JSON list of N, CA and C and ligand atoms in Angstrom, two decimals:
[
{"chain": "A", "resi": 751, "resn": "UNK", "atom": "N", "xyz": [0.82, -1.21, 0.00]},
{"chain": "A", "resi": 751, "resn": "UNK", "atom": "CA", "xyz": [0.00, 0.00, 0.00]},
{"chain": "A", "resi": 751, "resn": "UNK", "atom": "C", "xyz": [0.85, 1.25, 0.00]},
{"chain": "A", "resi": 752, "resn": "UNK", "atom": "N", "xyz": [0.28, 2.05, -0.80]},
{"chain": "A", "resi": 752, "resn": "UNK", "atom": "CA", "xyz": [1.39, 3.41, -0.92]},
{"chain": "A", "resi": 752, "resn": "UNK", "atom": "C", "xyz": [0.13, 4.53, -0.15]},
{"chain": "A", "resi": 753, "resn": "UNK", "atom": "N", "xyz": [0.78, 5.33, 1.02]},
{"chain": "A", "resi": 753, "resn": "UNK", "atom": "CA", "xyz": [0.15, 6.46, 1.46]},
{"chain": "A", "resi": 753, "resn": "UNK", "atom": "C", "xyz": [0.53, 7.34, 0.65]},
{"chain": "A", "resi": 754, "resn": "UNK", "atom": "N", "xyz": [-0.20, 8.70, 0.67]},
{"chain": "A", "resi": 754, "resn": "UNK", "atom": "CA", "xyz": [-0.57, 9.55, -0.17]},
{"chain": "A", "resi": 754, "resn": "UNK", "atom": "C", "xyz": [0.54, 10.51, 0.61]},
{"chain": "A", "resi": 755, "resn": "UNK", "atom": "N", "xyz": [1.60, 10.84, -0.25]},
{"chain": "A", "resi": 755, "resn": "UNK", "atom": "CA", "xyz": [2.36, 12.23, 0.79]},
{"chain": "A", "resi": 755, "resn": "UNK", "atom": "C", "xyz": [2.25, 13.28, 0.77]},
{"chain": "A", "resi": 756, "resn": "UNK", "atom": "N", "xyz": [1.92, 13.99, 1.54]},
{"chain": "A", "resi": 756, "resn": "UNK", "atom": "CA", "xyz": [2.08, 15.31, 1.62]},
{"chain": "A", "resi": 756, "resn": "UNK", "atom": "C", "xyz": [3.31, 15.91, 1.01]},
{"chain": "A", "resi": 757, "resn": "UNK", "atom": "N", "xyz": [2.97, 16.52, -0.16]},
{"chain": "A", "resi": 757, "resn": "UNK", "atom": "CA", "xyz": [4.19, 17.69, -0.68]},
{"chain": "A", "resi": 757, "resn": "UNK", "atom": "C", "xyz": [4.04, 18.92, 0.24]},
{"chain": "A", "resi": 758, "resn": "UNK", "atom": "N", "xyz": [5.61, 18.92, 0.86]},
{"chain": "A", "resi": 758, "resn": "UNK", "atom": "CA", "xyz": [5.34, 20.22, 1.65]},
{"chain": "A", "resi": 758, "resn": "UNK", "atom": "C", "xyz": [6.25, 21.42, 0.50]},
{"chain": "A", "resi": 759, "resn": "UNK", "atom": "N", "xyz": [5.43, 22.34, 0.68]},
{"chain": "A", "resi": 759, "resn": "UNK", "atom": "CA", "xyz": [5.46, 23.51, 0.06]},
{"chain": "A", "resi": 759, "resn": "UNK", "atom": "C", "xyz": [7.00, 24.00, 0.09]},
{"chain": "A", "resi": 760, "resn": "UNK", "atom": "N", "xyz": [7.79, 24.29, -1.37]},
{"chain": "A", "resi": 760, "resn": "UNK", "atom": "CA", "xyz": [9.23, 24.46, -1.07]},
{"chain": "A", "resi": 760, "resn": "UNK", "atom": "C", "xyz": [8.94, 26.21, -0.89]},
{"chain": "A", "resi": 761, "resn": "UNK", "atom": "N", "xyz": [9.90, 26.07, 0.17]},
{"chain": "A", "resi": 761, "resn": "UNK", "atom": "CA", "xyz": [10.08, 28.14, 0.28]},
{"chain": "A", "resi": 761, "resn": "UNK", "atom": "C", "xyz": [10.59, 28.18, -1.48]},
{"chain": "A", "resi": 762, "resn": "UNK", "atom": "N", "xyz": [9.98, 29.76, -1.42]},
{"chain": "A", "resi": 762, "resn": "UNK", "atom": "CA", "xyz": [10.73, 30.54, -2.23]},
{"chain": "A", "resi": 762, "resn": "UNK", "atom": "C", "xyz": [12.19, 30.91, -2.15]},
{"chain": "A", "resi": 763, "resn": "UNK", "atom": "N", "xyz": [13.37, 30.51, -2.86]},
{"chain": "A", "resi": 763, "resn": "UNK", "atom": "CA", "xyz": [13.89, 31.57, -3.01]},
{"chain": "A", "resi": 763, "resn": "UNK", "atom": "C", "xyz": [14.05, 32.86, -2.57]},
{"chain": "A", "resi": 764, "resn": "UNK", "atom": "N", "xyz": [15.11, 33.34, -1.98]},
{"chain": "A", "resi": 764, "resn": "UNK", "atom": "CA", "xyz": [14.86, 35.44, -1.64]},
{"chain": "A", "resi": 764, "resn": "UNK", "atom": "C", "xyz": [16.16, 35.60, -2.41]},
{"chain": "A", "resi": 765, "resn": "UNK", "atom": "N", "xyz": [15.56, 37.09, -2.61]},
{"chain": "A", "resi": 765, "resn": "UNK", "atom": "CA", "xyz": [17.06, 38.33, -3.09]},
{"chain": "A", "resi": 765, "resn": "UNK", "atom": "C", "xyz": [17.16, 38.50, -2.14]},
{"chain": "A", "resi": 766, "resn": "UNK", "atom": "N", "xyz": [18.39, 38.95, -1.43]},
{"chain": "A", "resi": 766, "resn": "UNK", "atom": "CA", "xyz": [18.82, 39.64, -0.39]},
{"chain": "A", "resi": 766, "resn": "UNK", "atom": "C", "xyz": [20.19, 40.83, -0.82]},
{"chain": "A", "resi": 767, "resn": "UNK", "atom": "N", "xyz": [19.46, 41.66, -0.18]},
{"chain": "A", "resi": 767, "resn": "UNK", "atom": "CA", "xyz": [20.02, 43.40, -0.21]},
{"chain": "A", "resi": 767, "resn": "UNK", "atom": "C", "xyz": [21.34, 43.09, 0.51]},
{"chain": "A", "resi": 768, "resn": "UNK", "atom": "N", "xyz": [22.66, 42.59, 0.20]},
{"chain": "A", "resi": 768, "resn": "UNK", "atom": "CA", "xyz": [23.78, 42.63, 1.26]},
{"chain": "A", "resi": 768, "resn": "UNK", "atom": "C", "xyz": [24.84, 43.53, 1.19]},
{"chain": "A", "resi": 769, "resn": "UNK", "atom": "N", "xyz": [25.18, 44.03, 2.31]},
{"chain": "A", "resi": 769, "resn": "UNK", "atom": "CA", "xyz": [26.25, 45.07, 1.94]},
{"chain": "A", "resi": 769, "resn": "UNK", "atom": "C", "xyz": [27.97, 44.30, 2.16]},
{"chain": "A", "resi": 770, "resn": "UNK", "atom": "N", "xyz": [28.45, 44.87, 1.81]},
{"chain": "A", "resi": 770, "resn": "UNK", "atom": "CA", "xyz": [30.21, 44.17, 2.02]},
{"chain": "A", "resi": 770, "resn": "UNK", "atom": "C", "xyz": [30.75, 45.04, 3.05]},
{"chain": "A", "resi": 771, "resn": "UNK", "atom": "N", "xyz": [31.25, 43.68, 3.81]},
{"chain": "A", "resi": 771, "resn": "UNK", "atom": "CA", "xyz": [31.51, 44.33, 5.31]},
{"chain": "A", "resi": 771, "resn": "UNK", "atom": "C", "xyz": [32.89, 44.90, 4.86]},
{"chain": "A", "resi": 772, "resn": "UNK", "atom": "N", "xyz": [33.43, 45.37, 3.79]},
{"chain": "A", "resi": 772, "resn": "UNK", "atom": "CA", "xyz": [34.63, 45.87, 3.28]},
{"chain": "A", "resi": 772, "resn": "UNK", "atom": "C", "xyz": [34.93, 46.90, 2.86]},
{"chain": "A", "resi": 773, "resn": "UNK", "atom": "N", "xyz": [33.80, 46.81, 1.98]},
{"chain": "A", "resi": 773, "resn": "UNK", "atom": "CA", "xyz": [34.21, 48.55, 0.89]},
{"chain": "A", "resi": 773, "resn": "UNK", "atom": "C", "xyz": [32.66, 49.49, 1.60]},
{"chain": "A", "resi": 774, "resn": "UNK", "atom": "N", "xyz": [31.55, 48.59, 1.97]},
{"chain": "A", "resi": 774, "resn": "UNK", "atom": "CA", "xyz": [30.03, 49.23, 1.89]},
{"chain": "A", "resi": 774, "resn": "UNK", "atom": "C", "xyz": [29.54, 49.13, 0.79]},
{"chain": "A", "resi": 775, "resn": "UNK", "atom": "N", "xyz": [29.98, 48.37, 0.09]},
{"chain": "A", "resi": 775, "resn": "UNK", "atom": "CA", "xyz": [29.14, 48.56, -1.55]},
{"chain": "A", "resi": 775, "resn": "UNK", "atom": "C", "xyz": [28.02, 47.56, -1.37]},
{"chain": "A", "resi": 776, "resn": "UNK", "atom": "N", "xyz": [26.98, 47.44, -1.75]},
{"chain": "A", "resi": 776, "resn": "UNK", "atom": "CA", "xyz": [25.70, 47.07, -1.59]},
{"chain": "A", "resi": 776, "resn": "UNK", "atom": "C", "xyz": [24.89, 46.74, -2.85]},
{"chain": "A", "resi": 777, "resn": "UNK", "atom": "N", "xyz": [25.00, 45.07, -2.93]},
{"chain": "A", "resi": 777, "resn": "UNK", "atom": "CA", "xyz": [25.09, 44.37, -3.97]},
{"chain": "A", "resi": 777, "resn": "UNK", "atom": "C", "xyz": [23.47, 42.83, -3.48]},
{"chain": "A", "resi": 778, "resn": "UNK", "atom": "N", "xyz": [23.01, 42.95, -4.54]},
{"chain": "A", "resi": 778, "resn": "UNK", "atom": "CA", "xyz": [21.62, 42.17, -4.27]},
{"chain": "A", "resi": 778, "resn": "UNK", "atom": "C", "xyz": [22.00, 40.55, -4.79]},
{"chain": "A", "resi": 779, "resn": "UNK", "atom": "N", "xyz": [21.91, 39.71, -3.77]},
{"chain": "A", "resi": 779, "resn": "UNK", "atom": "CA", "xyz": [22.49, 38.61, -4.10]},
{"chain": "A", "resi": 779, "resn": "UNK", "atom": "C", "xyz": [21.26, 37.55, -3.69]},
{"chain": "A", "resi": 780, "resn": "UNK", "atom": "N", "xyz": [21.27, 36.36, -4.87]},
{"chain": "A", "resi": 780, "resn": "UNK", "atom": "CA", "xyz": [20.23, 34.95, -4.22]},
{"chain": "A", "resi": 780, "resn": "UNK", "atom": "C", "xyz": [20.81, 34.09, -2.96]},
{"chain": "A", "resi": 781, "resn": "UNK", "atom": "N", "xyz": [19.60, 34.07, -2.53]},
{"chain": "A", "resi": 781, "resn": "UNK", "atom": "CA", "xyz": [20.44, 33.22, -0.80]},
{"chain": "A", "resi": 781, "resn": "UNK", "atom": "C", "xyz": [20.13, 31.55, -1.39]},
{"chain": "A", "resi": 782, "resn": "UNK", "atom": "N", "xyz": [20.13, 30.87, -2.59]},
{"chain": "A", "resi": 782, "resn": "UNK", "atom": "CA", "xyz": [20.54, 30.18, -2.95]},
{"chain": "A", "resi": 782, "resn": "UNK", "atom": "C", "xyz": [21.22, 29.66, -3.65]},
{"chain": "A", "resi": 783, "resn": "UNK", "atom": "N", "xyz": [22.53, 31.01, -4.10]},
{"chain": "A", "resi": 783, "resn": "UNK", "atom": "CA", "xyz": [23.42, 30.83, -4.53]},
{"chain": "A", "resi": 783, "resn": "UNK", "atom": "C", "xyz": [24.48, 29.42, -4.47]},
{"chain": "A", "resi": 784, "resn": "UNK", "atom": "N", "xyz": [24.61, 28.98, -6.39]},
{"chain": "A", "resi": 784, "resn": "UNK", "atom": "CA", "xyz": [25.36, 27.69, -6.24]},
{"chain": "A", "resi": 784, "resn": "UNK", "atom": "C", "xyz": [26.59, 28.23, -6.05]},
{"chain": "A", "resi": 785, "resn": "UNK", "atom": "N", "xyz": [27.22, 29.05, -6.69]},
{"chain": "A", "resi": 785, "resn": "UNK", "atom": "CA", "xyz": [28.19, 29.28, -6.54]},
{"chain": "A", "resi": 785, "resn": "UNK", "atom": "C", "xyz": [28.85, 30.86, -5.83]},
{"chain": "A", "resi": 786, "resn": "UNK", "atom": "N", "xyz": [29.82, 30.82, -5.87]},
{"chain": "A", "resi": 786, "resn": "UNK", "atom": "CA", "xyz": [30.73, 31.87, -4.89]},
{"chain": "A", "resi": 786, "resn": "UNK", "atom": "C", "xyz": [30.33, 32.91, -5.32]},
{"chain": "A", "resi": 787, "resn": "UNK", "atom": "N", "xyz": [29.84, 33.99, -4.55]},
{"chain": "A", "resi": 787, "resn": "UNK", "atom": "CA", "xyz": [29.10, 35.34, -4.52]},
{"chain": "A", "resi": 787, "resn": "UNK", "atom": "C", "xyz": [30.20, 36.46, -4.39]},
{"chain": "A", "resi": 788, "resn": "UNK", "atom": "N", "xyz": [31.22, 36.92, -5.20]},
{"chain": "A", "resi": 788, "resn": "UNK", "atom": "CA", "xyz": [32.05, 38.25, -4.78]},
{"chain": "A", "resi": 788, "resn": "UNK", "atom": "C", "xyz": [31.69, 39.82, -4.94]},
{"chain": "A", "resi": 789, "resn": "UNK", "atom": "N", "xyz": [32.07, 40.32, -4.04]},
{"chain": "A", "resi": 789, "resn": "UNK", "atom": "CA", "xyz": [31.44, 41.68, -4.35]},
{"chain": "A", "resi": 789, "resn": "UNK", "atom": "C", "xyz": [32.25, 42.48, -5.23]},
{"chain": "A", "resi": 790, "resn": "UNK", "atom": "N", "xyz": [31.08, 42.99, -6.11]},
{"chain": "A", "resi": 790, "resn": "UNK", "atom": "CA", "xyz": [31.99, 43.71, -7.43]},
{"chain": "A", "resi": 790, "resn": "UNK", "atom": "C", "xyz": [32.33, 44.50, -7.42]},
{"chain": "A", "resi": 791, "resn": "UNK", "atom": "N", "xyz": [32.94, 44.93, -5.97]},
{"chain": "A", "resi": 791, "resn": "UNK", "atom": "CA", "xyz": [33.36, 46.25, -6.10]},
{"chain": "A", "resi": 791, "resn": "UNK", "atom": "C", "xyz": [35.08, 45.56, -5.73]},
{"chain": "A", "resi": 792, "resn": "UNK", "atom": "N", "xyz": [35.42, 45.07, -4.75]},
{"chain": "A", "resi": 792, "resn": "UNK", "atom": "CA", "xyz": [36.76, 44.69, -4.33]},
{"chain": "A", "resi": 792, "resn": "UNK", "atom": "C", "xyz": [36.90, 43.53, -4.32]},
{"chain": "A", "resi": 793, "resn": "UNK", "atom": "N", "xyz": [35.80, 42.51, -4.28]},
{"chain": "A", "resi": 793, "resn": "UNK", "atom": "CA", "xyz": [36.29, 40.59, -4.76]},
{"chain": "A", "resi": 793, "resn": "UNK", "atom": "C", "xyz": [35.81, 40.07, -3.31]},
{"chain": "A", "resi": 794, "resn": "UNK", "atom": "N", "xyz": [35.65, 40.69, -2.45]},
{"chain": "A", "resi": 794, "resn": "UNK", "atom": "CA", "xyz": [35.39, 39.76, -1.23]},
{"chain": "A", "resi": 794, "resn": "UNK", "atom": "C", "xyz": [34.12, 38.94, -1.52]},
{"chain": "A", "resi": 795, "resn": "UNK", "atom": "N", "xyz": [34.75, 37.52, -0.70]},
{"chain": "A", "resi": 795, "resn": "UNK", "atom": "CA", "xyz": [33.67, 36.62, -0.88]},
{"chain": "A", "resi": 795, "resn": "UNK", "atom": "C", "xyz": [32.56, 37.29, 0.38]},
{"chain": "A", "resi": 796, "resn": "UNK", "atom": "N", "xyz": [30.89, 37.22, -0.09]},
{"chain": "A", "resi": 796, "resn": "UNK", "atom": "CA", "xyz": [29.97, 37.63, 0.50]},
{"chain": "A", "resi": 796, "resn": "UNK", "atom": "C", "xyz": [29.21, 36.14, 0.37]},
{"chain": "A", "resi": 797, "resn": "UNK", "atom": "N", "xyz": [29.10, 35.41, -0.46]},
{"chain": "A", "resi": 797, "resn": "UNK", "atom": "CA", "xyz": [28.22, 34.07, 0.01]},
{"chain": "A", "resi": 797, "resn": "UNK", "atom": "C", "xyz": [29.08, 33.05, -0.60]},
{"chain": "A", "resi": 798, "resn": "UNK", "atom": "N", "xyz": [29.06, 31.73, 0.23]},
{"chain": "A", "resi": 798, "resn": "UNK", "atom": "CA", "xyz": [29.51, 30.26, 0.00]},
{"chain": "A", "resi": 798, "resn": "UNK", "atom": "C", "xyz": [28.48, 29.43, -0.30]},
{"chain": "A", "resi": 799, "resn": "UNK", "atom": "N", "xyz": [28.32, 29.16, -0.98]},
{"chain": "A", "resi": 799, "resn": "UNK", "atom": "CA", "xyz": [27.36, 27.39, -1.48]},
{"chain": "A", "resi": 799, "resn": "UNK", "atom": "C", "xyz": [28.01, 26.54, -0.20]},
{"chain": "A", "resi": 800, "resn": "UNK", "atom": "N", "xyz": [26.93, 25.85, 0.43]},
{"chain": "A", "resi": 800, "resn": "UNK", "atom": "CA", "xyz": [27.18, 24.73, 1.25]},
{"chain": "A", "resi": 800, "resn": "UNK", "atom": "C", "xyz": [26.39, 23.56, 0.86]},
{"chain": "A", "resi": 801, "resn": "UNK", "atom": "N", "xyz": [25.66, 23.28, -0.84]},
{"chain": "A", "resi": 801, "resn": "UNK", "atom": "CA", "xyz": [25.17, 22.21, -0.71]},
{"chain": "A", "resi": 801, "resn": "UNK", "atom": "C", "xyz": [23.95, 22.68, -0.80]},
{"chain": "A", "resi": 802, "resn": "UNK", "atom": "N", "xyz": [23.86, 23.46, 0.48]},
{"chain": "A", "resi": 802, "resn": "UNK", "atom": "CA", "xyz": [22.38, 23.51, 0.36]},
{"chain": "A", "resi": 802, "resn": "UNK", "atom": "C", "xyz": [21.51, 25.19, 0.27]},
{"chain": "A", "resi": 803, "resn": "UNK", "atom": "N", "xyz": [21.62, 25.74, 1.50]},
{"chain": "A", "resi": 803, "resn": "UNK", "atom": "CA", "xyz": [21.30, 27.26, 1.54]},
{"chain": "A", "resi": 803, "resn": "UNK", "atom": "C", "xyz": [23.27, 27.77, 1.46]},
{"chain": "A", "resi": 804, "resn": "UNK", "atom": "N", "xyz": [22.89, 28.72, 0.45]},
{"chain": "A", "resi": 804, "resn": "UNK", "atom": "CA", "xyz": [24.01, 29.59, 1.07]},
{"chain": "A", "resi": 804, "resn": "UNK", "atom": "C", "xyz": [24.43, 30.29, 1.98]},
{"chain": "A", "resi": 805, "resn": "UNK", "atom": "N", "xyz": [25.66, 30.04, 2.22]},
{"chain": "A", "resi": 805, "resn": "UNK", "atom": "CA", "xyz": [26.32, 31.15, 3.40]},
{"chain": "A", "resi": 805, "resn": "UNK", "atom": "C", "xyz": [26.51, 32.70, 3.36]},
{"chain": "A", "resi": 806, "resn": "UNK", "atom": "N", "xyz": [26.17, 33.12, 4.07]},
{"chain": "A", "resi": 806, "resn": "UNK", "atom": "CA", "xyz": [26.51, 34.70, 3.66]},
{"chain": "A", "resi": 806, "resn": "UNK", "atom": "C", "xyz": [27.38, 35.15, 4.42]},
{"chain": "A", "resi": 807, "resn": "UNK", "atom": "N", "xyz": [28.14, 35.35, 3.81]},
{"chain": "A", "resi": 807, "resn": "UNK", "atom": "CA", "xyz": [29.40, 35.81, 4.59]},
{"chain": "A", "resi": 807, "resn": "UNK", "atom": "C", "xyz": [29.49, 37.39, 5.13]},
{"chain": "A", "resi": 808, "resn": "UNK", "atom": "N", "xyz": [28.15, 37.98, 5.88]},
{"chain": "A", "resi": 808, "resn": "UNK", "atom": "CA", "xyz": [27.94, 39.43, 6.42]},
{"chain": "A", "resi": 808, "resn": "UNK", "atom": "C", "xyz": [27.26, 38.98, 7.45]},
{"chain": "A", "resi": 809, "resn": "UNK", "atom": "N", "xyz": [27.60, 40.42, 8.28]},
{"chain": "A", "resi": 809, "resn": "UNK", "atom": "CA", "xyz": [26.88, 40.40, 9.36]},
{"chain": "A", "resi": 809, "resn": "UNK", "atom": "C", "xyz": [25.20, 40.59, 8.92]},
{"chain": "A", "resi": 810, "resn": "UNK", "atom": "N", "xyz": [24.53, 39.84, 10.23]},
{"chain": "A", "resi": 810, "resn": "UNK", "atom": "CA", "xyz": [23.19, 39.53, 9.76]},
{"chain": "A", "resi": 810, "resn": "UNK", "atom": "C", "xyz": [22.40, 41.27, 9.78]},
{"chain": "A", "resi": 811, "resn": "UNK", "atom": "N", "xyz": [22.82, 41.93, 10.59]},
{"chain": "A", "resi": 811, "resn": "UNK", "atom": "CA", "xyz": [22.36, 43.52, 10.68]},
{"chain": "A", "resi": 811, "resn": "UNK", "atom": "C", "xyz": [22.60, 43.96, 9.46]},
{"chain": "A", "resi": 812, "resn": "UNK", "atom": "N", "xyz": [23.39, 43.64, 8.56]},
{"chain": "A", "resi": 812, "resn": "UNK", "atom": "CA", "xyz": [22.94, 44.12, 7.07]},
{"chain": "A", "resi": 812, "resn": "UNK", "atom": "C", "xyz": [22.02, 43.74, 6.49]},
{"chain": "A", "resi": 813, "resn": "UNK", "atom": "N", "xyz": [22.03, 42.62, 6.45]},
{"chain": "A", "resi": 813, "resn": "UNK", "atom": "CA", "xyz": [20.76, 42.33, 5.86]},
{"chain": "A", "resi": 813, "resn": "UNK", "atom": "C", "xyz": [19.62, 42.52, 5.76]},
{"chain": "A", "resi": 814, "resn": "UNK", "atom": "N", "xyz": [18.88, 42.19, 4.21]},
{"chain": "A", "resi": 814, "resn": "UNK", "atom": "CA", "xyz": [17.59, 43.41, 4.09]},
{"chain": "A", "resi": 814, "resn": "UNK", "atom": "C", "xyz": [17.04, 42.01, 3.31]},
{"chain": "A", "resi": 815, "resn": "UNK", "atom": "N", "xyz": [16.09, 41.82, 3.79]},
{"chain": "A", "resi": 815, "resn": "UNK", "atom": "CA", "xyz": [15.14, 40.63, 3.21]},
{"chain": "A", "resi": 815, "resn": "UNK", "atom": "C", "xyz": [14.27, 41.58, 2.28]},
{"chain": "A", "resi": 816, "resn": "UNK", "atom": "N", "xyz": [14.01, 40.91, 1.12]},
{"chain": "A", "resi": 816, "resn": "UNK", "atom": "CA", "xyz": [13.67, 41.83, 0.32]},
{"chain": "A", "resi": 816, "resn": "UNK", "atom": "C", "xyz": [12.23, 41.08, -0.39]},
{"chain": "A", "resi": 817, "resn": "UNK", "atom": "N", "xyz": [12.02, 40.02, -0.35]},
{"chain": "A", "resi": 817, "resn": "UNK", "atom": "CA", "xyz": [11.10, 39.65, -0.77]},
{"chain": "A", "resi": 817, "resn": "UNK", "atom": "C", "xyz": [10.42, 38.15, -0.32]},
{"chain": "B", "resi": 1896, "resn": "ZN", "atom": "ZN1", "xyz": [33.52, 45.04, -1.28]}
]
């Protein structure tokens, strides 16, 4: 017998508003970024792919949930 499964609802996706804890430049990045996120202003890495959600490499007080 096969039960019936519940599909649970995948989150969306967000943009997120992040600033670089380096220069201040303020660059809109996916928080499911596969790959390495640098900021285009000086190269610092701002998000890591772990597989699964990305890392963001800022403090969370920058951050601006945007959608
Ligand atoms: Zn920067």
């Amino acid at each position: 017998m096969v039960k019936s499964r519940e599909v649970l609802p995948q989150p969306e996706s967000k943009f997120i508003n992040t600033q670089c804890p380096d220069c201040g430049s303020e660059q809109i990045i996916f928080d499911r970024a596969s790959t390495v996120v640098k900021c285009n202003v000086c190269g610092k890495t701002l998000v890591k792919p772990t597989g699964g959600k990305a890392v963001i490499m800022i403090k969370k007080s920058k951050q601006q949930i945007l959608g």
